[in-house]
XYZ file of N, CA, C and O in Angstrom:
704
model
N -25.497 49.339 -161.481
C -24.125 49.047 -161.841
C -23.812 47.601 -161.464
O -24.250 47.106 -160.444
N -23.039 46.973 -162.286
C -22.667 45.577 -162.064
C -21.477 45.490 -161.119
O -20.584 46.326 -161.146
N -21.470 44.470 -160.290
C -20.342 44.210 -159.416
C -19.338 43.363 -160.178
O -19.701 42.472 -160.933
N -18.069 43.661 -159.961
C -16.996 42.928 -160.618
C -16.030 42.451 -159.545
O -15.574 43.234 -158.717
N -15.727 41.175 -159.542
C -14.753 40.609 -158.628
C -13.428 40.519 -159.359
O -13.347 39.943 -160.441
N -12.394 41.111 -158.760
C -11.064 41.054 -159.360
C -10.125 40.326 -158.417
O -10.122 40.586 -157.222
N -9.342 39.448 -158.947
C -8.314 38.755 -158.182
C -6.998 38.957 -158.908
O -6.955 38.936 -160.131
N -5.937 39.177 -158.143
C -4.645 39.312 -158.807
C -3.672 40.154 -158.026
O -3.829 40.396 -156.845
N -2.710 40.616 -158.717
C -1.595 41.387 -158.198
C -2.009 42.848 -158.021
O -2.668 43.403 -158.894
N -1.626 43.467 -156.916
C -1.989 44.871 -156.714
C -0.733 45.717 -156.527
O -0.611 46.484 -155.592
N 0.185 45.583 -157.450
C 1.280 46.539 -157.515
C 0.721 47.796 -158.162
O -0.368 47.763 -158.738
N 1.425 48.937 -158.095
C 0.826 50.198 -158.570
C 0.217 50.150 -159.970
O -0.914 50.606 -160.159
N 0.883 49.608 -160.952
C 0.338 49.596 -162.318
C -0.918 48.742 -162.412
O -1.899 49.123 -163.056
N -0.927 47.609 -161.733
C -2.094 46.739 -161.764
C -3.250 47.346 -160.972
O -4.415 47.183 -161.334
N -2.945 48.030 -159.892
C -3.983 48.666 -159.080
C -4.711 49.727 -159.895
O -5.940 49.828 -159.833
N -3.990 50.498 -160.670
C -4.623 51.531 -161.498
C -5.585 50.903 -162.500
O -6.696 51.409 -162.701
N -5.183 49.807 -163.092
C -6.084 49.113 -164.030
C -7.275 48.502 -163.315
O -8.387 48.471 -163.842
N -7.051 48.012 -162.098
C -8.129 47.355 -161.355
C -9.253 48.317 -160.989
O -10.412 47.919 -160.947
N -8.938 49.576 -160.725
C -9.969 50.528 -160.299
C -10.532 51.357 -161.450
O -11.462 52.135 -161.242
N -9.993 51.158 -162.633
C -10.441 51.944 -163.782
C -11.955 51.818 -163.967
O -12.503 50.729 -164.092
N -12.629 52.953 -163.936
C -14.067 52.992 -164.135
C -14.894 52.617 -162.911
O -16.122 52.612 -162.974
N -14.246 52.328 -161.783
C -14.981 51.920 -160.576
C -15.473 53.134 -159.807
O -14.757 54.127 -159.656
N -16.692 53.049 -159.317
C -17.229 54.065 -158.423
C -17.071 53.650 -156.964
O -16.936 54.492 -156.083
N -17.114 52.343 -156.718
C -17.061 51.806 -155.366
C -16.094 50.639 -155.319
O -16.011 49.868 -156.268
N -15.403 50.508 -154.188
C -14.483 49.387 -153.994
C -14.748 48.775 -152.629
O -14.863 49.489 -151.636
N -14.850 47.457 -152.607
C -14.843 46.706 -151.354
C -13.575 45.864 -151.400
O -13.462 44.929 -152.188
N -12.613 46.219 -150.577
C -11.304 45.566 -150.572
C -11.253 44.542 -149.441
O -11.344 44.907 -148.265
N -11.104 43.276 -149.802
C -11.064 42.201 -148.812
C -9.746 41.423 -148.879
O -9.684 40.280 -148.434
N -8.704 42.044 -149.411
C -7.428 41.341 -149.498
C -6.849 41.131 -148.109
O -7.135 41.882 -147.178
N -6.046 40.100 -147.963
C -5.408 39.821 -146.686
C -4.204 38.925 -146.870
O -4.158 38.093 -147.771
N -3.234 39.127 -146.005
C -1.997 38.355 -146.089
C -2.241 36.900 -145.704
O -3.173 36.582 -144.977
N -1.356 36.052 -146.223
C -1.451 34.616 -145.946
C -0.196 34.067 -145.292
O -0.149 32.899 -144.940
N 0.824 34.891 -145.163
C 2.112 34.408 -144.658
C 2.685 35.404 -143.664
O 2.319 36.579 -143.666
N 3.607 34.932 -142.835
C 4.279 35.810 -141.887
C 5.473 36.528 -142.510
O 5.910 37.555 -142.019
N 6.028 35.987 -143.585
C 7.184 36.598 -144.238
C 7.054 36.400 -145.739
O 6.316 35.534 -146.200
N 7.757 37.218 -146.487
C 7.754 37.068 -147.934
C 6.732 37.947 -148.636
O 6.113 38.815 -148.018
N 6.527 37.725 -149.932
C 5.700 38.609 -150.743
C 4.209 38.572 -150.422
O 3.474 39.463 -150.836
N 3.744 37.575 -149.677
C 2.336 37.523 -149.274
C 2.164 37.802 -147.780
O 1.169 37.423 -147.180
N 3.143 38.498 -147.196
C 3.082 38.832 -145.773
C 2.272 40.114 -145.567
O 1.928 40.825 -146.510
N 1.990 40.409 -144.313
C 1.154 41.561 -143.971
C 1.739 42.880 -144.486
O 0.991 43.745 -144.947
N 3.030 43.046 -144.403
C 3.621 44.301 -144.881
C 3.290 44.533 -146.344
O 2.905 45.628 -146.735
N 3.411 43.508 -147.163
C 3.228 43.666 -148.604
C 1.771 43.609 -149.046
O 1.423 44.196 -150.074
N 0.924 42.925 -148.295
C -0.485 42.792 -148.690
C -1.363 43.770 -147.917
O -2.050 44.602 -148.502
N -1.347 43.658 -146.583
C -2.263 44.431 -145.751
C -1.900 45.917 -145.691
O -2.751 46.736 -145.341
N -0.672 46.250 -146.013
C -0.303 47.660 -146.066
C 0.018 48.116 -147.491
O -0.680 48.938 -148.063
N 1.061 47.580 -148.088
C 1.504 48.110 -149.375
C 0.475 47.905 -150.493
O 0.220 48.817 -151.275
N -0.134 46.741 -150.579
C -1.142 46.522 -151.622
C -2.376 47.377 -151.364
O -2.946 47.952 -152.303
N -2.775 47.499 -150.100
C -3.898 48.388 -149.769
C -3.535 49.817 -150.133
O -4.337 50.536 -150.744
N -2.334 50.242 -149.792
C -1.888 51.600 -150.141
C -1.947 51.814 -151.655
O -2.453 52.837 -152.124
N -1.464 50.851 -152.416
C -1.491 50.975 -153.878
C -2.923 51.101 -154.398
O -3.211 51.918 -155.275
N -3.813 50.290 -153.851
C -5.208 50.322 -154.292
C -5.886 51.627 -153.886
O -6.618 52.231 -154.677
N -5.624 52.092 -152.686
C -6.186 53.372 -152.222
C -5.673 54.517 -153.091
O -6.448 55.384 -153.522
N -4.378 54.535 -153.371
C -3.819 55.604 -154.208
C -4.430 55.586 -155.605
O -4.766 56.635 -156.161
N -4.593 54.409 -156.163
C -5.216 54.296 -157.489
C -6.676 54.726 -157.432
O -7.173 55.391 -158.344
N -7.362 54.369 -156.355
C -8.768 54.762 -156.194
C -8.900 56.280 -156.070
O -9.805 56.877 -156.655
N -8.002 56.897 -155.340
C -8.023 58.359 -155.198
C -7.786 59.029 -156.549
O -8.489 59.976 -156.919
N -6.816 58.524 -157.281
C -6.516 59.090 -158.602
C -7.654 58.838 -159.589
O -7.896 59.647 -160.489
N -8.362 57.752 -159.407
C -9.431 57.382 -160.329
C -10.801 57.929 -159.966
O -11.786 57.648 -160.651
N -10.895 58.672 -158.865
C -12.167 59.271 -158.494
C -13.194 58.328 -157.894
O -14.401 58.559 -158.008
N -12.741 57.273 -157.234
C -13.661 56.335 -156.589
C -14.486 57.087 -155.553
O -13.970 57.923 -154.807
N -15.777 56.793 -155.478
C -16.702 57.527 -154.614
C -16.791 56.978 -153.197
O -17.189 57.702 -152.280
N -16.468 55.715 -152.985
C -16.504 55.137 -151.634
C -15.645 53.878 -151.637
O -15.756 53.056 -152.537
N -14.829 53.738 -150.615
C -13.897 52.623 -150.497
C -14.181 51.926 -149.170
O -14.096 52.534 -148.108
N -14.519 50.643 -149.226
C -14.767 49.843 -148.033
C -13.573 48.908 -147.857
O -13.209 48.176 -148.776
N -12.988 48.949 -146.669
C -11.812 48.130 -146.369
C -12.122 47.139 -145.263
O -12.565 47.518 -144.173
N -11.895 45.878 -145.536
C -11.986 44.834 -144.519
C -10.662 44.820 -143.763
O -9.604 44.657 -144.360
N -10.721 45.002 -142.456
C -9.527 44.972 -141.623
C -9.672 43.829 -140.619
O -10.114 42.741 -141.007
N -9.334 44.055 -139.367
C -9.441 43.002 -138.354
C -9.625 43.626 -136.983
O -9.040 44.670 -136.682
N -10.424 42.977 -136.164
C -10.618 43.434 -134.802
C -9.254 43.450 -134.093
O -8.429 42.565 -134.295
N -8.999 44.484 -133.328
C -7.734 44.607 -132.608
C -6.616 45.256 -133.395
O -5.501 45.387 -132.897
N -6.887 45.712 -134.603
C -5.798 46.244 -135.433
C -5.197 47.534 -134.895
O -4.053 47.850 -135.210
N -5.926 48.271 -134.080
C -5.378 49.530 -133.573
C -4.516 49.351 -132.326
O -3.920 50.306 -131.849
N -4.412 48.121 -131.822
C -3.620 47.870 -130.616
C -2.346 47.116 -130.979
O -2.324 45.896 -131.032
N -1.291 47.868 -131.222
C -0.042 47.244 -131.653
C 0.568 46.344 -130.590
O 1.406 45.497 -130.888
N 0.176 46.503 -129.330
C 0.723 45.679 -128.249
C -0.154 44.484 -127.899
O 0.113 43.798 -126.917
N -1.178 44.241 -128.696
C -2.093 43.141 -128.378
C -1.403 41.787 -128.552
O -0.468 41.637 -129.333
N -1.921 40.814 -127.829
C -1.408 39.457 -127.945
C -1.584 38.950 -129.380
O -0.695 38.317 -129.942
N -2.737 39.253 -129.988
C -2.984 38.807 -131.370
C -1.946 39.388 -132.323
O -1.471 38.693 -133.223
N -1.586 40.640 -132.137
C -0.580 41.246 -133.016
C 0.767 40.546 -132.846
O 1.491 40.341 -133.819
N 1.076 40.162 -131.632
C 2.333 39.444 -131.388
C 2.280 38.040 -131.991
O 3.236 37.596 -132.624
N 1.164 37.352 -131.804
C 1.015 36.005 -132.358
C 1.139 36.037 -133.881
O 1.769 35.170 -134.482
N 0.525 37.053 -134.500
C 0.531 37.159 -135.964
C 1.698 37.990 -136.485
O 1.660 38.499 -137.594
N 2.751 38.101 -135.687
C 4.019 38.716 -136.107
C 3.845 40.131 -136.667
O 4.426 40.490 -137.682
N 3.009 40.936 -136.007
C 2.835 42.333 -136.398
C 1.827 42.563 -137.508
O 1.679 43.686 -137.990
N 1.104 41.530 -137.923
C 0.168 41.671 -139.046
C -0.918 42.710 -138.777
O -1.299 43.463 -139.679
N -1.411 42.765 -137.540
C -2.475 43.731 -137.249
C -1.964 45.165 -137.329
O -2.687 46.074 -137.733
N -0.711 45.357 -136.963
C -0.120 46.695 -137.077
C -0.047 47.129 -138.544
O -0.311 48.284 -138.880
N 0.303 46.204 -139.436
C 0.332 46.533 -140.867
C -1.072 46.837 -141.372
O -1.277 47.739 -142.186
N -2.062 46.096 -140.892
C -3.454 46.384 -141.279
C -3.834 47.798 -140.852
O -4.494 48.525 -141.586
N -3.437 48.174 -139.635
C -3.765 49.515 -139.142
C -3.104 50.596 -140.002
O -3.706 51.634 -140.282
N -1.884 50.341 -140.440
C -1.223 51.306 -141.325
C -1.993 51.450 -142.636
O -2.101 52.550 -143.184
N -2.524 50.365 -143.157
C -3.380 50.434 -144.341
C -4.631 51.249 -144.064
O -5.059 52.070 -144.891
N -5.242 51.049 -142.896
C -6.407 51.840 -142.495
C -6.065 53.331 -142.463
O -6.823 54.172 -142.973
N -4.956 53.652 -141.841
C -4.545 55.048 -141.717
C -4.315 55.693 -143.085
O -4.661 56.858 -143.296
N -3.750 54.934 -144.006
C -3.531 55.464 -145.355
C -4.872 55.768 -146.025
O -5.025 56.806 -146.673
N -5.835 54.880 -145.858
C -7.163 55.121 -146.416
C -7.792 56.356 -145.788
O -8.339 57.207 -146.497
N -7.730 56.484 -144.465
C -8.322 57.649 -143.794
C -7.720 58.948 -144.312
O -8.427 59.941 -144.473
N -6.423 58.947 -144.574
C -5.736 60.168 -145.015
C -5.922 60.466 -146.497
O -5.563 61.553 -146.960
N -6.501 59.537 -147.245
C -6.572 59.668 -148.703
C -7.583 60.688 -149.198
O -7.484 61.164 -150.335
N -8.575 61.013 -148.376
C -9.632 61.912 -148.821
C -10.796 61.197 -149.487
O -11.817 61.819 -149.788
N -10.678 59.897 -149.733
C -11.773 59.119 -150.309
C -12.787 58.826 -149.196
O -12.384 58.414 -148.107
N -14.074 58.993 -149.449
C -15.049 58.521 -148.472
C -14.813 57.019 -148.242
O -14.635 56.262 -149.193
N -14.811 56.609 -146.981
C -14.419 55.238 -146.660
C -15.303 54.644 -145.578
O -15.994 55.347 -144.842
N -15.233 53.328 -145.457
C -15.735 52.574 -144.317
C -14.701 51.496 -144.034
O -14.224 50.832 -144.957
N -14.339 51.352 -142.763
C -13.404 50.303 -142.353
C -14.161 49.368 -141.410
O -14.719 49.806 -140.404
N -14.200 48.097 -141.765
C -14.925 47.092 -140.994
C -13.911 46.132 -140.386
O -13.097 45.544 -141.104
N -13.982 45.983 -139.059
C -13.058 45.121 -138.320
C -13.820 43.955 -137.702
O -14.338 44.057 -136.602
N -13.883 42.823 -138.401
C -14.628 41.686 -137.858
C -13.845 40.922 -136.800
O -12.621 40.945 -136.764
N -14.620 40.205 -135.969
C -14.038 39.214 -135.068
C -13.678 38.001 -135.921
O -13.703 38.067 -137.151
N -13.374 36.890 -135.300
C -13.013 35.680 -136.032
C -14.098 35.256 -137.010
O -15.284 35.335 -136.695
N -13.699 34.810 -138.178
C -14.648 34.452 -139.233
C -15.009 32.973 -139.170
O -14.169 32.123 -138.888
N -16.291 32.698 -139.467
C -16.761 31.319 -139.519
C -17.446 31.077 -140.862
O -17.782 32.016 -141.577
N -17.677 29.824 -141.165
C -18.402 29.451 -142.379
C -19.869 29.133 -142.082
O -20.540 28.524 -142.907
N -20.367 29.548 -140.935
C -21.778 29.347 -140.603
C -22.640 30.110 -141.600
O -22.206 31.120 -142.163
N -23.878 29.682 -141.809
C -24.758 30.421 -142.710
C -25.071 31.804 -142.153
O -25.082 32.007 -140.938
N -25.334 32.751 -143.034
C -25.712 34.092 -142.626
C -27.170 34.167 -142.237
O -27.960 33.279 -142.558
N -27.530 35.236 -141.520
C -28.914 35.464 -141.168
C -29.444 34.585 -140.051
O -30.635 34.586 -139.777
N -28.577 33.832 -139.389
C -28.997 32.943 -138.316
C -28.957 33.662 -136.968
O -29.767 33.420 -136.082
N -28.007 34.565 -136.817
C -27.833 35.355 -135.590
C -27.901 36.828 -135.967
O -27.717 37.194 -137.124
N -28.091 37.653 -134.958
C -28.016 39.091 -135.180
C -26.566 39.514 -135.364
O -25.634 38.732 -135.135
N -26.383 40.738 -135.788
C -25.053 41.308 -135.979
C -24.918 42.493 -135.033
O -25.814 43.331 -134.941
N -23.823 42.539 -134.315
C -23.550 43.625 -133.375
C -22.352 44.412 -133.893
O -21.340 43.831 -134.267
N -22.484 45.731 -133.917
C -21.337 46.558 -134.291
C -21.147 47.663 -133.277
O -22.083 48.080 -132.603
N -19.913 48.077 -133.139
C -19.561 49.136 -132.198
C -18.310 49.821 -132.698
O -17.645 49.351 -133.618
N -17.992 50.938 -132.085
C -16.763 51.638 -132.418
C -15.880 51.688 -131.190
O -16.362 51.753 -130.067
N -14.590 51.618 -131.396
C -13.662 51.729 -130.287
C -12.641 50.616 -130.215
O -11.743 50.673 -129.403
N -12.747 49.610 -131.026
C -11.791 48.513 -131.089
C -11.509 47.910 -129.720
O -10.387 47.597 -129.374
N -12.570 47.759 -128.918
C -12.459 47.103 -127.620
C -12.445 45.594 -127.851
O -13.360 44.875 -127.511
N -11.385 45.121 -128.487
C -11.314 43.734 -128.919
C -11.255 42.758 -127.750
O -11.693 41.622 -127.878
N -10.720 43.171 -126.621
C -10.585 42.240 -125.493
C -11.952 41.710 -125.035
O -12.086 40.554 -124.680
N -12.960 42.575 -125.061
C -14.298 42.166 -124.630
C -14.954 41.214 -125.628
O -15.923 40.550 -125.304
N -14.414 41.152 -126.833
C -15.034 40.359 -127.889
C -14.061 39.364 -128.513
O -14.320 38.841 -129.589
N -12.969 39.093 -127.825
C -11.884 38.285 -128.394
C -12.317 36.884 -128.803
O -11.799 36.327 -129.753
N -13.269 36.307 -128.130
C -13.684 34.938 -128.442
C -14.930 34.896 -129.325
O -15.438 33.831 -129.620
N -15.411 36.040 -129.751
C -16.615 36.078 -130.581
C -16.260 35.891 -132.044
O -15.104 36.014 -132.439
N -17.273 35.589 -132.827
C -17.073 35.332 -134.254
C -18.173 36.014 -135.064
O -19.146 36.522 -134.504
N -18.022 35.955 -136.370
C -19.055 36.402 -137.293
C -18.985 35.522 -138.537
O -17.895 35.140 -138.978
N -20.141 35.214 -139.074
C -20.149 34.398 -140.293
C -19.684 35.249 -141.477
O -19.957 36.452 -141.542
N -18.993 34.615 -142.384
C -18.538 35.319 -143.585
C -19.724 35.891 -144.367
O -19.638 36.963 -144.934
N -20.846 35.175 -144.373
C -22.036 35.643 -145.096
C -22.588 36.926 -144.477
O -22.938 37.874 -145.195
N -22.671 36.985 -143.138
C -23.147 38.205 -142.484
C -22.163 39.347 -142.697
O -22.563 40.494 -142.924
N -20.880 39.051 -142.623
C -19.868 40.074 -142.872
C -20.001 40.628 -144.286
O -19.971 41.843 -144.492
N -20.158 39.765 -145.263
C -20.303 40.218 -146.656
C -21.499 41.150 -146.798
O -21.424 42.185 -147.481
N -22.593 40.813 -146.155
C -23.787 41.662 -146.218
C -23.504 43.044 -145.631
O -23.912 44.062 -146.183
N -22.794 43.091 -144.507
C -22.457 44.370 -143.884
C -21.524 45.185 -144.784
O -21.687 46.402 -144.914
N -20.559 44.534 -145.412
C -19.655 45.252 -146.317
C -20.449 45.911 -147.444
O -20.210 47.081 -147.779
N -21.390 45.206 -148.004
C -22.209 45.754 -149.090
C -23.110 46.868 -148.571
O -23.187 47.948 -149.172
N -23.770 46.626 -147.447
C -24.685 47.630 -146.892
C -23.956 48.907 -146.495
O -24.542 49.990 -146.514
N -22.682 48.807 -146.138
C -21.935 50.004 -145.731
C -21.796 51.009 -146.875
O -21.621 52.203 -146.634
N -21.915 50.527 -148.101
C -21.882 51.448 -149.240
C -23.152 52.294 -149.301
O -23.143 53.399 -149.836
N -24.247 51.794 -148.760
C -25.552 52.467 -148.816
C -25.855 53.308 -147.584
O -26.749 54.139 -147.618
N -25.176 53.052 -146.495
C -25.522 53.670 -145.217
C -24.736 54.958 -144.974
O -23.507 54.916 -144.832
N -25.429 56.085 -144.861
C -24.726 57.336 -144.539
C -23.980 57.260 -143.196
O -22.930 57.878 -143.039
N -24.498 56.481 -142.246
C -23.843 56.347 -140.941
C -22.501 55.630 -141.033
O -21.652 55.775 -140.155
N -22.290 54.856 -142.093
C -21.033 54.124 -142.254
C -19.967 54.943 -142.971
O -18.808 54.539 -143.014
N -20.342 56.078 -143.520
C -19.398 56.893 -144.284
C -18.359 57.516 -143.357
O -18.698 58.094 -142.335
N -17.105 57.360 -143.717
C -15.964 57.868 -142.950
C -15.984 57.351 -141.513
O -15.698 58.091 -140.572
N -16.303 56.080 -141.373
C -16.375 55.451 -140.057
C -15.628 54.131 -140.061
O -15.495 53.473 -141.093
N -15.153 53.777 -138.886
C -14.542 52.473 -138.651
C -15.366 51.808 -137.559
O -15.763 52.477 -136.603
N -15.618 50.516 -137.711
C -16.359 49.833 -136.661
C -15.993 48.365 -136.608
O -15.504 47.790 -137.562
N -16.232 47.798 -135.422
C -15.973 46.406 -135.149
C -17.291 45.652 -135.259
O -18.358 46.238 -135.065
N -17.211 44.357 -135.542
C -18.433 43.610 -135.812
C -18.303 42.153 -135.384
O -17.248 41.538 -135.561
N -19.376 41.632 -134.777
C -19.474 40.222 -134.410
C -20.921 39.763 -134.642
O -21.818 40.580 -134.789
N -21.116 38.461 -134.648
C -22.485 37.943 -134.556
C -22.886 38.003 -133.092
O -22.046 37.908 -132.199
N -24.174 38.161 -132.854
C -24.697 38.243 -131.500
C -25.926 37.355 -131.399
O -26.982 37.692 -131.946
N -25.789 36.214 -130.732
C -26.880 35.244 -130.641
C -28.094 35.807 -129.906
O -29.229 35.374 -130.150
N -27.908 36.783 -129.027
C -29.029 37.337 -128.256
C -29.884 38.300 -129.083
O -30.960 38.695 -128.639
N -29.447 38.659 -130.266
C -30.206 39.553 -131.145
C -30.974 38.714 -132.172
O -30.506 37.659 -132.595
N -32.142 39.189 -132.601
C -32.911 38.442 -133.593
C -32.121 38.251 -134.889
O -31.379 39.140 -135.309
N -32.260 37.091 -135.516
C -31.562 36.838 -136.780
C -31.846 37.938 -137.810
O -32.966 38.432 -137.907
N -30.796 38.306 -138.519
C -30.946 39.288 -139.586
C -30.929 40.742 -139.120
O -31.038 41.635 -139.937
N -30.792 40.990 -137.814
C -30.781 42.374 -137.334
C -29.347 42.862 -137.143
O -28.429 42.080 -136.917
N -29.194 44.166 -137.218
C -27.908 44.805 -136.946
C -28.151 45.755 -135.796
O -29.018 46.625 -135.862
N -27.407 45.562 -134.711
C -27.572 46.431 -133.544
C -26.238 47.091 -133.212
O -25.175 46.560 -133.504
N -26.332 48.249 -132.609
C -25.137 48.963 -132.167
C -24.945 48.702 -130.682
O -25.912 48.633 -129.928
N -23.700 48.573 -130.281
C -23.380 48.363 -128.868
C -23.505 49.670 -128.115
O -23.403 50.725 -128.658
């Protein structure tokens, strides 16, 4: 099956058209503003909700959602700095979990433009973001994990956090 990249508006009518005929979705949308139509409430929650609802109605077989490390801690400093954006992301996660669609939720640390495959990748469950607050992951390694999560039975109906780990061999994925 061919991969299709879609960019645009994800209001309910557009979301239904966007998922038409799709078996798998990797959703990497994210807010760009603290207020207004591109804020976390409208993008990280409402647009995700619209896409999840359309995917459920359309029979999508697996939905991968890019979220953010620390999203489950509404009292975190990062959530306060980003004006509640992580809380809206978590609400989007919760909507996906409740949808009945097989899912994977990936919560990366800070993103970098470093090349992929240079460091190992570490993943864990539990959103212990404080221990990893200063860590990062390359966008290339993150993209690879998002794609691989569609193939991995261990990633089905799971949420996990992810960083690069210099102490691991390049190209490896290890669990904490």
